[in-house]
Coordinates of C-alpha atoms in Angstrom, one line a residue:
Chain A
M282 CA 0.0 0.0 0.0
T283 CA 1.4 3.4 -0.9
R284 CA 0.3 6.3 1.2
Y285 CA 2.8 8.9 0.1
A286 CA 4.1 8.3 -3.4
G287 CA 2.4 10.7 -5.9
N288 CA 0.6 12.3 -3.0
P289 CA 2.4 15.5 -2.2
Q290 CA -0.5 16.7 0.1
A291 CA 0.0 13.7 2.3
V292 CA 3.8 14.3 2.5
K293 CA 3.3 18.0 3.2
A294 CA 0.9 17.1 6.0
L295 CA 3.7 15.4 7.9
V296 CA 5.2 18.8 8.7
R297 CA 3.1 21.1 10.8
E298 CA 4.0 24.5 12.1
T299 CA 5.5 23.2 15.3
E300 CA 5.3 19.4 15.0
V301 CA 6.6 16.7 12.7
H302 CA 4.9 13.3 12.1
R303 CA 7.0 10.2 13.2
D304 CA 6.8 8.8 9.6
V305 CA 9.5 11.2 8.5
Y306 CA 11.9 9.1 10.7
I307 CA 10.5 5.6 10.6
D308 CA 8.6 5.0 7.4
Q309 CA 10.2 3.0 4.6
E310 CA 8.1 4.7 1.9
I311 CA 9.0 8.1 3.1
F312 CA 12.7 7.1 3.1
D313 CA 12.5 5.8 -0.5
L314 CA 10.8 9.1 -1.5
E315 CA 13.6 11.1 0.1
M316 CA 16.1 9.2 -2.0
Q317 CA 14.0 9.7 -5.1
H318 CA 13.0 13.4 -4.6
L319 CA 14.8 15.2 -1.7
F320 CA 18.3 14.1 -2.6
H321 CA 17.7 14.7 -6.3
N322 CA 16.2 18.2 -6.0
T323 CA 18.8 19.6 -3.6
W324 CA 22.5 20.5 -4.0
N325 CA 24.6 17.9 -2.2
Y326 CA 28.2 18.0 -1.1
V327 CA 30.1 15.4 -3.2
G328 CA 33.8 15.9 -2.1
H329 CA 36.7 18.4 -2.1
D330 CA 38.7 19.0 -5.2
S331 CA 41.9 18.4 -3.3
Q332 CA 40.9 14.7 -3.3
V333 CA 41.2 14.7 -7.1
K334 CA 44.3 16.9 -7.6
N335 CA 45.6 15.4 -10.9
V336 CA 43.9 14.5 -14.1
G337 CA 42.3 11.0 -13.8
D338 CA 42.2 11.1 -10.0
Y339 CA 38.8 9.9 -8.8
F340 CA 36.9 9.6 -5.5
T341 CA 33.8 7.3 -5.1
T342 CA 31.0 8.4 -2.9
T343 CA 27.2 8.7 -2.8
I344 CA 24.5 11.4 -3.2
G345 CA 21.6 10.1 -1.2
A346 CA 21.3 6.4 -2.3
Q347 CA 23.1 7.1 -5.6
P348 CA 26.7 5.8 -6.0
V349 CA 28.8 8.4 -7.9
I350 CA 32.4 9.0 -8.9
M351 CA 34.0 12.5 -8.6
V352 CA 36.8 12.7 -11.2
R353 CA 39.3 15.2 -12.5
H354 CA 38.6 15.4 -16.2
T355 CA 41.3 15.9 -18.9
D356 CA 40.3 19.6 -19.2
N357 CA 41.0 20.0 -15.4
S358 CA 37.3 20.4 -14.5
V359 CA 35.8 18.2 -11.9
K360 CA 33.0 15.9 -13.1
V361 CA 30.5 13.8 -11.2
L362 CA 29.4 10.5 -12.9
F363 CA 26.9 7.9 -11.9
N364 CA 29.0 4.9 -10.8
R365 CA 27.5 2.4 -13.1
C366 CA 28.7 0.8 -16.4
P367 CA 26.0 1.5 -19.0
H368 CA 26.4 -2.0 -20.3
K369 CA 25.5 -4.4 -17.4
G370 CA 25.4 -2.0 -14.4
T371 CA 28.7 -2.9 -12.8
K372 CA 30.2 -0.3 -10.5
I373 CA 33.2 1.1 -12.3
A374 CA 35.2 1.8 -9.2
I375 CA 34.7 0.8 -5.5
D376 CA 38.0 1.5 -3.9
G377 CA 37.4 5.0 -2.5
C378 CA 40.1 6.9 -4.4
G379 CA 42.6 6.2 -7.1
N380 CA 43.8 7.4 -10.6
A381 CA 42.0 6.2 -13.7
G382 CA 44.6 7.5 -16.1
K383 CA 43.1 8.8 -19.3
F384 CA 40.0 6.6 -19.1
F385 CA 37.8 4.4 -16.9
R386 CA 37.8 0.7 -17.8
C387 CA 34.9 -1.5 -16.7
P388 CA 36.4 -4.6 -15.0
Y389 CA 33.7 -6.9 -16.4
H390 CA 33.8 -6.5 -20.2
A391 CA 36.5 -3.8 -20.7
W392 CA 34.2 -1.1 -22.0
T393 CA 36.2 2.2 -21.6
F394 CA 35.0 5.7 -20.9
R395 CA 36.6 9.1 -21.0
T396 CA 36.7 10.9 -17.6
D397 CA 33.6 12.9 -18.6
G398 CA 31.8 9.6 -18.9
S399 CA 31.5 9.4 -22.7
L400 CA 32.1 6.0 -24.3
L401 CA 35.6 5.6 -25.6
A402 CA 35.8 2.0 -26.9
I403 CA 34.2 -1.5 -26.7
P404 CA 36.2 -4.7 -27.4
L405 CA 34.9 -6.5 -30.6
K406 CA 32.9 -3.4 -31.5
K407 CA 31.8 -4.9 -34.8
G408 CA 29.4 -7.1 -32.9
Y409 CA 27.3 -3.9 -32.6
D410 CA 27.4 -3.0 -36.3
Q411 CA 23.9 -2.5 -37.8
T412 CA 22.2 -3.2 -34.4
G413 CA 21.2 0.4 -33.9
F414 CA 23.6 0.6 -31.0
E415 CA 24.3 4.3 -31.6
G416 CA 20.8 5.1 -30.5
S417 CA 20.9 3.0 -27.3
E418 CA 21.3 4.4 -23.8
A419 CA 24.5 2.4 -23.4
A420 CA 26.2 4.2 -26.3
R421 CA 26.0 7.5 -24.3
G422 CA 28.5 6.0 -21.8
M423 CA 28.5 6.6 -18.1
A424 CA 25.8 9.1 -17.2
P425 CA 27.1 12.3 -15.8
V426 CA 25.3 14.2 -13.0
R427 CA 24.4 17.3 -15.0
H428 CA 24.5 20.0 -12.4
V429 CA 27.9 20.3 -10.7
K430 CA 29.4 23.3 -9.0
N431 CA 33.0 23.6 -7.6
Y432 CA 32.7 26.3 -5.0
R433 CA 36.2 27.3 -3.9
G434 CA 37.2 23.6 -3.8
F435 CA 34.0 22.2 -2.4
V436 CA 32.2 20.2 -5.1
F437 CA 28.4 20.1 -5.0
A438 CA 26.0 18.4 -7.4
K439 CA 22.3 18.3 -8.1
I440 CA 20.8 15.3 -9.9
N441 CA 17.5 16.7 -11.1
D442 CA 16.9 19.7 -13.4
A443 CA 14.2 20.7 -10.9
G444 CA 15.2 22.8 -7.9
P445 CA 17.0 26.1 -7.7
D446 CA 20.5 26.9 -9.1
F447 CA 23.5 26.7 -6.8
E448 CA 23.6 30.4 -5.8
T449 CA 19.8 30.5 -5.2
F450 CA 19.9 27.3 -3.2
F451 CA 22.6 28.3 -0.8
G452 CA 22.4 32.2 -0.9
E453 CA 24.1 33.9 2.0
S454 CA 24.8 30.6 3.8
L455 CA 27.9 30.3 1.7
S456 CA 29.4 32.9 4.1
S457 CA 30.1 30.0 6.5
L458 CA 32.0 28.1 3.9
D459 CA 33.8 31.3 2.9
N460 CA 34.9 31.9 6.5
M461 CA 36.2 28.3 6.8
I462 CA 38.3 28.7 3.6
D463 CA 39.4 32.3 4.4
R464 CA 41.1 30.9 7.6
S465 CA 43.9 29.7 5.3
P466 CA 46.3 32.6 4.6
V467 CA 46.1 31.6 0.9
G468 CA 42.4 30.9 1.0
K469 CA 42.7 27.3 0.3
L470 CA 41.8 24.0 2.1
E471 CA 42.9 20.4 1.6
V472 CA 41.3 17.3 2.8
A473 CA 43.7 15.9 5.5
G474 CA 44.0 13.5 8.4
G475 CA 41.6 10.7 7.4
V476 CA 37.9 10.4 7.7
L477 CA 36.1 9.0 10.8
R478 CA 33.2 6.8 9.9
Y479 CA 30.6 6.1 12.6
M480 CA 27.5 3.9 12.0
H481 CA 24.2 5.1 13.7
K482 CA 21.1 3.0 14.1
C483 CA 18.8 6.0 13.7
N484 CA 17.3 8.2 11.0
W485 CA 19.7 10.7 9.3
K486 CA 17.5 13.7 10.2
M487 CA 18.0 13.2 13.9
L488 CA 21.6 13.9 13.4
V489 CA 20.9 17.0 11.3
E490 CA 18.6 18.4 14.0
N491 CA 21.1 17.7 16.7
Q492 CA 23.6 20.1 15.0
T493 CA 21.5 23.1 16.1
D494 CA 20.1 21.5 19.3
T495 CA 21.6 23.7 22.0
C496 CA 19.5 22.4 24.9
H497 CA 21.0 18.9 24.9
P498 CA 24.8 19.4 25.6
M499 CA 24.6 20.2 29.3
V500 CA 22.2 17.3 29.8
A501 CA 23.3 14.5 27.5
H502 CA 27.0 15.4 27.7
E503 CA 27.2 15.8 31.5
S504 CA 28.6 12.3 31.5
S505 CA 31.5 12.9 29.1
A506 CA 32.3 16.6 29.0
G507 CA 31.1 17.1 32.6
T508 CA 33.3 14.2 33.8
A509 CA 36.3 15.6 31.9
V510 CA 35.9 18.9 33.7
D511 CA 35.6 17.2 37.1
V512 CA 38.6 14.9 36.5
W513 CA 40.7 17.8 35.4
K514 CA 39.7 19.8 38.5
K515 CA 40.8 16.9 40.7
V516 CA 44.1 16.2 38.8
S517 CA 45.1 19.8 38.6
N518 CA 44.1 20.6 42.2
G519 CA 42.3 23.7 40.9
A520 CA 45.7 25.2 39.9
E521 CA 45.7 28.0 37.4
G522 CA 47.5 27.5 34.2
K523 CA 47.0 26.1 30.8
R524 CA 44.4 23.5 30.4
P525 CA 45.2 20.5 28.1
M526 CA 43.8 20.8 24.6
A527 CA 41.4 17.9 25.4
V528 CA 39.9 19.8 28.4
E529 CA 39.7 23.0 26.3
I530 CA 37.6 21.0 23.8
F531 CA 35.4 19.2 26.3
A532 CA 34.6 21.9 28.8
P533 CA 32.4 24.3 26.7
F534 CA 29.9 21.4 26.0
V535 CA 28.7 21.8 29.6
S536 CA 28.3 25.5 29.5
P537 CA 25.1 26.8 31.2
Y538 CA 21.9 27.4 29.2
E539 CA 22.6 31.2 29.2
F540 CA 25.8 30.6 27.2
F541 CA 23.8 28.8 24.5
E542 CA 20.9 31.3 24.6
G543 CA 23.4 34.1 24.1
M544 CA 25.3 32.5 21.2
G545 CA 22.4 33.0 18.8
I546 CA 21.1 31.1 15.8
R547 CA 20.8 32.4 12.3
V548 CA 18.4 30.9 9.8
W549 CA 18.6 31.1 6.0
P550 CA 16.2 30.0 3.3
N551 CA 16.1 26.4 2.0
G552 CA 16.8 24.8 5.3
H553 CA 20.3 26.2 6.0
G554 CA 21.3 27.8 9.3
H555 CA 23.9 28.0 12.0
T556 CA 24.5 28.3 15.7
G557 CA 27.1 30.6 17.2
V558 CA 26.3 34.0 15.8
S559 CA 28.1 36.0 18.5
H560 CA 30.3 33.3 20.2
S561 CA 30.4 29.5 20.5
I562 CA 32.1 26.5 22.1
H563 CA 35.0 27.2 19.8
S564 CA 35.6 30.8 20.9
D565 CA 38.1 30.2 23.7
Y566 CA 40.7 27.9 22.2
S567 CA 44.3 28.9 22.8
A568 CA 46.1 30.9 20.1
V569 CA 48.4 28.9 17.8
P570 CA 51.8 30.5 17.7
G571 CA 52.6 32.1 14.3
Y572 CA 49.2 31.8 12.9
F573 CA 47.7 35.2 13.5
E574 CA 50.9 36.8 12.1
K575 CA 50.5 34.8 8.9
M576 CA 46.9 35.9 8.6
V577 CA 47.7 39.6 9.1
A578 CA 50.4 39.3 6.5
A579 CA 47.9 37.8 4.1
Y580 CA 44.8 39.9 4.8
G581 CA 45.8 42.9 6.8
E582 CA 45.0 43.2 10.5
E583 CA 41.4 44.3 10.3
R584 CA 40.3 41.6 7.9
A585 CA 42.4 38.9 9.6
K586 CA 40.7 39.8 12.9
A587 CA 37.2 39.8 11.3
I588 CA 37.9 36.3 9.8
L589 CA 39.1 34.8 13.1
D590 CA 36.5 36.5 15.3
E591 CA 33.8 34.6 13.5
A592 CA 33.1 31.7 15.8
R593 CA 30.2 30.0 14.0
H594 CA 29.6 26.8 15.8
N595 CA 27.7 24.4 13.5
T596 CA 26.5 25.5 10.1
V597 CA 23.9 23.1 8.6
Y598 CA 23.8 22.9 4.8
F599 CA 20.5 21.3 4.0
P600 CA 19.9 18.5 3.6
N601 CA 22.6 16.5 5.3
V602 CA 25.9 18.3 5.8
M603 CA 27.3 20.3 8.8
I604 CA 30.5 22.3 8.8
K605 CA 32.5 23.8 11.7
G606 CA 34.4 26.8 10.2
P607 CA 36.6 27.5 13.3
I608 CA 38.0 24.0 13.3
Q609 CA 37.8 23.1 9.6
L610 CA 35.5 20.1 9.9
L611 CA 32.7 18.7 7.8
R612 CA 30.2 16.0 8.8
I613 CA 27.9 14.3 6.3
F614 CA 25.0 12.2 7.5
R615 CA 24.5 9.6 4.9
P616 CA 21.1 7.9 4.8
I617 CA 21.3 4.1 4.4
A618 CA 17.9 3.1 5.7
P619 CA 15.1 4.7 7.7
D620 CA 16.9 3.5 10.9
K621 CA 20.5 3.5 9.6
T622 CA 22.9 6.4 9.0
L623 CA 26.6 6.5 8.2
V624 CA 28.2 9.6 9.7
E625 CA 31.4 10.7 8.0
S626 CA 33.6 13.3 9.7
W627 CA 36.1 14.9 7.3
T628 CA 38.8 17.3 8.3
Y629 CA 40.8 19.9 6.3
R630 CA 44.2 21.4 6.4
L631 CA 44.5 25.2 6.1
V632 CA 47.0 25.6 3.4
D633 CA 50.0 27.6 4.6
A634 CA 49.0 27.6 8.2
P635 CA 50.8 26.0 11.1
D636 CA 50.3 22.2 11.5
M637 CA 49.1 22.7 15.1
L638 CA 45.7 23.8 13.7
L639 CA 45.3 20.5 11.9
E640 CA 46.5 18.7 15.0
R641 CA 43.8 20.4 17.1
T642 CA 41.1 19.7 14.4
L643 CA 42.1 16.0 14.6
V644 CA 42.0 15.9 18.4
Y645 CA 38.5 17.5 18.2
N646 CA 37.3 15.0 15.6
R647 CA 38.6 12.1 17.6
L648 CA 37.3 13.2 20.9
I649 CA 33.8 14.2 19.6
N650 CA 33.0 12.3 16.4
A651 CA 34.7 8.9 16.5
P652 CA 32.9 5.7 17.2
T653 CA 35.2 5.5 20.3
S654 CA 34.1 9.1 21.4
V655 CA 32.5 9.4 24.8
V656 CA 30.5 12.4 23.4
G657 CA 29.5 10.3 20.4
H658 CA 28.3 7.6 22.8
D659 CA 26.1 10.1 24.7
D660 CA 24.4 11.3 21.5
L661 CA 24.0 8.0 19.8
E662 CA 22.3 6.6 22.9
M663 CA 19.7 9.3 22.6
Y664 CA 19.2 8.9 18.8
E665 CA 18.7 5.1 19.2
R666 CA 16.3 5.5 22.1
A667 CA 14.3 8.0 19.9
Q668 CA 14.3 5.7 16.9
E669 CA 12.8 3.0 19.1
G670 CA 10.5 5.3 21.0
L671 CA 8.9 6.7 17.9
H672 CA 7.3 3.4 17.3
S673 CA 5.3 3.9 20.5
D674 CA 1.7 4.8 19.8
G675 CA 1.7 7.2 22.7
S676 CA 1.9 9.9 20.1
Q677 CA 2.4 10.3 16.4
W678 CA 4.2 13.6 16.6
V679 CA 7.6 15.1 17.5
N680 CA 7.6 18.6 19.0
V681 CA 9.7 21.4 17.6
Q682 CA 7.9 24.3 19.2
R683 CA 10.6 26.0 21.3
L684 CA 10.5 29.8 20.8
Y685 CA 8.1 29.5 18.0
D686 CA 6.8 32.7 16.5
P687 CA 3.7 32.6 14.2
H688 CA 5.3 35.4 12.1
E689 CA 8.6 33.5 11.5
M690 CA 7.3 32.2 8.2
E691 CA 7.4 35.8 6.8
Q692 CA 11.1 36.1 7.6
A693 CA 13.5 34.3 5.3
V694 CA 16.7 35.3 7.2
A695 CA 16.7 35.9 11.0
V696 CA 19.1 36.0 13.9
T697 CA 17.5 34.8 17.1
N698 CA 17.9 33.2 20.6
G699 CA 20.5 30.4 20.5
T700 CA 18.1 27.9 22.0
T701 CA 15.3 28.2 19.5
E702 CA 14.1 25.3 17.4
W703 CA 13.5 27.6 14.5
Q704 CA 16.3 26.1 12.5
M705 CA 14.8 22.6 13.0
R706 CA 11.5 24.0 11.7
N707 CA 13.3 25.7 8.9
Q708 CA 14.8 22.3 7.9
F709 CA 11.5 20.6 7.9
R710 CA 9.8 23.3 5.9
A711 CA 12.6 22.9 3.3
W712 CA 12.2 19.1 3.6
A713 CA 8.5 19.4 2.6
K714 CA 9.3 21.8 -0.2
F715 CA 12.1 19.7 -1.8
M716 CA 10.3 16.4 -1.2
T717 CA 7.2 17.5 -3.2
M718 CA 8.8 19.7 -5.8
S719 CA 9.1 16.9 -8.3
M720 CA 6.1 14.8 -7.3
Chain B
M235 CA 53.2 -9.8 43.8
T236 CA 57.0 -10.1 44.1
S237 CA 59.1 -7.2 43.0
I238 CA 60.6 -7.5 39.5
E239 CA 63.9 -6.0 38.4
I240 CA 64.4 -7.7 35.0
P241 CA 61.3 -9.5 33.9
T242 CA 61.4 -12.9 32.3
D243 CA 59.4 -13.6 29.2
A244 CA 57.0 -15.5 31.4
D245 CA 56.5 -12.4 33.5
L246 CA 55.8 -10.3 30.5
V247 CA 53.3 -12.8 29.1
R248 CA 51.6 -13.1 32.5
F249 CA 51.3 -9.3 32.6
V250 CA 49.5 -9.1 29.3
Y251 CA 47.1 -11.8 30.2
R252 CA 46.4 -10.2 33.5
E253 CA 45.7 -6.8 31.9
A254 CA 43.0 -8.3 29.7
R255 CA 41.5 -10.1 32.7
L256 CA 41.2 -6.8 34.6
L257 CA 39.3 -5.3 31.7
D258 CA 37.0 -8.3 31.4
E259 CA 36.3 -8.1 35.2
H260 CA 35.7 -4.3 35.0
R261 CA 38.5 -3.6 37.4
F262 CA 39.2 -0.4 35.7
E263 CA 41.0 1.4 38.6
D264 CA 43.4 -1.5 38.8
W265 CA 43.8 -1.3 35.1
L266 CA 44.7 2.4 35.1
D267 CA 47.4 1.5 37.7
L268 CA 49.2 -0.6 35.1
F269 CA 50.2 2.6 33.1
T270 CA 53.2 4.8 33.7
A271 CA 52.4 8.4 34.3
D272 CA 53.2 9.2 30.6
G273 CA 51.5 6.0 29.4
R274 CA 49.3 6.0 26.3
Y275 CA 46.6 3.8 24.8
W276 CA 46.6 4.2 21.0
M277 CA 44.2 2.8 18.5
P278 CA 45.1 3.9 14.9
L279 CA 42.6 4.6 12.3
E280 CA 44.7 3.6 9.3
W281 CA 46.4 0.3 8.4
G282 CA 50.0 0.5 9.3
Q283 CA 49.7 4.0 10.7
T284 CA 52.9 5.6 11.9
D285 CA 51.8 9.2 12.7
R286 CA 49.7 10.2 15.7
K287 CA 49.6 14.0 15.2
L288 CA 48.5 14.8 11.7
T289 CA 46.6 11.6 11.0
A290 CA 43.4 10.8 12.9
S291 CA 43.2 7.9 15.4
L292 CA 40.3 6.1 16.9
L293 CA 41.8 6.6 20.3
D294 CA 45.0 8.3 21.4
E295 CA 44.6 8.6 25.2
D296 CA 46.9 9.8 27.9
L297 CA 46.2 8.9 31.5
L298 CA 43.9 11.9 32.0
L299 CA 41.7 10.9 29.1
L300 CA 41.7 7.2 30.2
R301 CA 40.7 8.4 33.7
V302 CA 37.8 10.4 32.2
R303 CA 36.6 7.2 30.5
V304 CA 36.8 5.2 33.6
E305 CA 35.0 7.8 35.7
R306 CA 32.4 8.2 33.1
L307 CA 31.6 4.4 33.1
K308 CA 30.7 4.8 36.8
G309 CA 28.6 7.9 36.3
N310 CA 25.0 8.1 37.4
R311 CA 24.0 10.0 34.3
T312 CA 26.0 8.0 31.8
F313 CA 23.0 6.8 29.9
S314 CA 24.9 4.9 27.2
Q315 CA 26.0 2.6 30.1
K316 CA 22.5 2.0 31.4
P317 CA 22.6 -0.9 31.1
K318 CA 26.4 -1.4 31.1
S319 CA 28.5 -2.9 28.3
R320 CA 30.5 -6.1 29.0
C321 CA 33.6 -7.3 27.2
H322 CA 35.5 -10.5 26.7
H323 CA 39.1 -11.0 25.4
V324 CA 40.6 -14.1 23.9
L325 CA 44.4 -13.6 23.5
Q326 CA 46.8 -15.6 21.5
M327 CA 50.0 -16.2 23.5
P328 CA 51.9 -13.0 23.5
A329 CA 55.2 -13.0 21.7
V330 CA 58.1 -11.1 23.3
D331 CA 59.4 -9.1 20.3
T332 CA 61.9 -6.9 22.2
R333 CA 64.0 -7.3 25.3
D334 CA 66.1 -4.3 25.9
T335 CA 67.1 -4.8 29.5
S336 CA 69.7 -2.0 29.6
G337 CA 67.1 0.5 28.2
N338 CA 64.3 -1.0 30.3
V339 CA 62.0 -1.5 27.3
Y340 CA 60.1 -4.7 26.5
E341 CA 57.7 -5.2 23.6
T342 CA 55.1 -7.8 23.2
Y343 CA 52.8 -8.7 20.3
T344 CA 49.4 -10.3 21.0
P345 CA 46.8 -11.2 18.4
F346 CA 43.3 -11.1 19.9
H347 CA 39.6 -11.5 19.5
Y348 CA 37.5 -9.1 21.5
V349 CA 33.8 -9.1 22.1
E350 CA 31.8 -6.2 23.4
T351 CA 28.1 -6.6 24.3
R352 CA 25.3 -4.4 25.5
L353 CA 21.6 -5.3 25.7
D354 CA 21.0 -7.8 22.9
E355 CA 23.9 -6.7 20.7
Q356 CA 27.2 -8.5 20.4
Q357 CA 30.1 -7.2 18.4
L358 CA 33.3 -9.1 17.5
Y359 CA 36.5 -7.3 16.8
A360 CA 39.9 -8.8 15.8
G361 CA 43.3 -7.2 16.0
W362 CA 46.8 -7.1 17.4
A363 CA 47.9 -5.5 20.6
K364 CA 51.4 -4.2 20.9
H365 CA 52.5 -3.4 24.4
T366 CA 55.6 -1.3 25.1
L367 CA 56.4 -2.2 28.7
T368 CA 58.9 -1.0 31.3
V369 CA 59.7 -1.8 34.9
E370 CA 59.0 0.9 37.5
G371 CA 59.3 0.4 41.2
G372 CA 59.5 -3.3 40.9
K373 CA 56.4 -3.6 38.7
I374 CA 55.8 -4.0 35.0
K375 CA 54.1 -0.9 33.6
I376 CA 52.6 0.0 30.2
R377 CA 54.2 2.9 28.4
M378 CA 52.2 2.3 25.3
K379 CA 49.5 0.0 24.3
R380 CA 48.8 0.0 20.6
V381 CA 45.7 -1.7 19.3
D382 CA 45.5 -2.3 15.6
L383 CA 42.1 -3.6 14.4
V384 CA 42.1 -5.7 11.3
N385 CA 39.3 -3.5 10.0
C386 CA 40.5 -0.3 11.6
D387 CA 39.0 1.8 8.8
A388 CA 35.5 0.3 8.8
A389 CA 32.4 2.1 10.0
F390 CA 31.8 1.0 13.6
G391 CA 29.0 1.6 16.0
N392 CA 29.8 2.5 19.6
I393 CA 33.0 1.0 21.0
Q394 CA 32.7 1.9 24.7
L395 CA 35.1 -0.3 26.6
F396 CA 38.8 -1.1 26.2
M397 CA 40.4 -3.7 23.9

C-alpha cells in the first residue's frame, strides 16, 4: 500500500508549524521518496577537489542512495558521474580513491569511458554494427550528474533539473564556507587527516537536527564533558595555568543554558542555518603560535581579525551536511535506511597555516566524532532511544515548538535566541518543499 | 606480587594476560594503575599508521583521558552505560618481540579477538595489541598499548570499553 508516493499533500501534512509526524523518521516509503526526490532536487556535497588533484584522480561516494564518482577530467574540470557501467550495471570503481589514467575501464567487459563519462571503446565493437547501438542508452556512456558546482574547492551536485540553481539554493549561507576557507592565509583548504566513519542506528535527520540543538549538551554530555571537567579539577588541584587541549575542547559542552541562549542562531532560506552568531564553544581555544601573524600578512590586521573573530559553531547545509568553520571540519549524515545512517567526519588542512591547527582539528574530531568518542556515545544513545521510542503509539508527533513565533514564516533570514528550534522547523519546511517539488 | 627487576618472558606474558582479565572483570581502577604516568593507549585509524599527530586515530589517550573514560563508566547519568556494556578478550599467547634490559624496554605482540556486548547486541573485533612495557618500582608498567584492528578503517557503532 502506498500512502505517500504521488501524494504531495500527504507528504506536506507530515510537517506542521510546530510538529513533525513520526513517519519522517521511521517509514520506509518516506525514506524511499527522500532518496528519489529530496536528494535529487537539492545541491549535495560530493567531495573536495583536493581529493582529485591530478587529471584522472577519482573519488567514489554517494548522493543520497546514488553511487557516484567524482573525477578530474582531462580539461582539469571536476566531473561527477553515476558509478555504473552503461552495459551491465557494474560499478566502475569501488576503492574509495585512485587514478583512472586517461579513461575508466569497466572490470567486467573492458568497455572504456573518458573521464567525462563518454564512451571511448568497446572490445569487438563490430558485434554492434547494424544493431542500432548508436541510438541506445549504453552508447552514451556513463551518465554524468548534470549540475555540478565547484565552489572554492567544495564540489556540490544536483541530480534533477528541478530545484534552484546553486547560488539561489545556498544564498548567504555560503558565508560559512567562505569563512572556513578564508582561515587559510592563501584561501585554500585540503582534505587531510583521514575520515572518521561512525554507524548510527537511527534516521539521518535526527543527526541534522542535533547540530543546532543547544538544549542537549549540558544534559546528554554531562557524563562525558562534565566528567572531563571534574577529573581535570581533581588532577590539577584547581591550579591556574594552561588546560590541556582535550579539556579545552570538552569543557564548553557543559556551559550553562545562558551561554547557548546568548550565542544565537541564524536561519537562512532552503533549510540552511547556523548556531554561534556571537560566540560559540570554539571561541576560547588557545592561540596557535605564528598563525595570526600569517593571517595579518595575508589579509591585513582588520580583515584577519574579522575572519578569526567569527566563531560559527555548526552550520547546517541542508539536507545533510554540517561544517565547523573555526576548526575546519565537515560532517555528512549519509542515509542508508530509515533507521541506519553513516556519519562521516572529514577534516581539512588550512594551506600555509601551522600544523598545530590540523592537529587540534584531529583531536577534536577524535574526541567528539569517533565511534570511540564518549561524546558520540552520549548522542547515539539518545538517537537510538528516539528511533525505538517513535514506534510507540503514545503519540504520532515530534515537537519542535521551542521559541516558535507565528510570524517567523514571513522572515527568510533571521538572527535569534540560540536555544530556538526555529532552525529545525526551517529544515522541515525545506524538507516538505524539496520532497514534493518533483512529485 | 613479588618485586621485579628484570622481567622474564613469562613475567611479560603473564602481565599481558592479567591486563586483559582486569578489563573483562571491569577492574578499571586496577587497570589504570598498570600505566606509567606518561602511558598511552593508542588505536590507529589507518592500516600500518605511523603518525599520531597529523593523522586521525580512533583513540590516542593519555592517562587523563583514560581516567575520564573510567570515571564516566561509573557515572550516574551515563545513559549509554545504562545498562552497562561487557567485554571479553581471547588472546593468542603474546610473543616477546623486544627485550632491551639496559634500556628497560620490552615489547610484546598479541593477536586477539574481542567481544563487546550491550543489551541484545554483540560485536566481535579482531586485531593485534602491541605493548611497550617497562619496569618501574619493581612492577611492569605500560608505556604504550597500541591496538590495531584488522578492519581499523571500517564504519563502527559504539565502542565503549577497552580492547
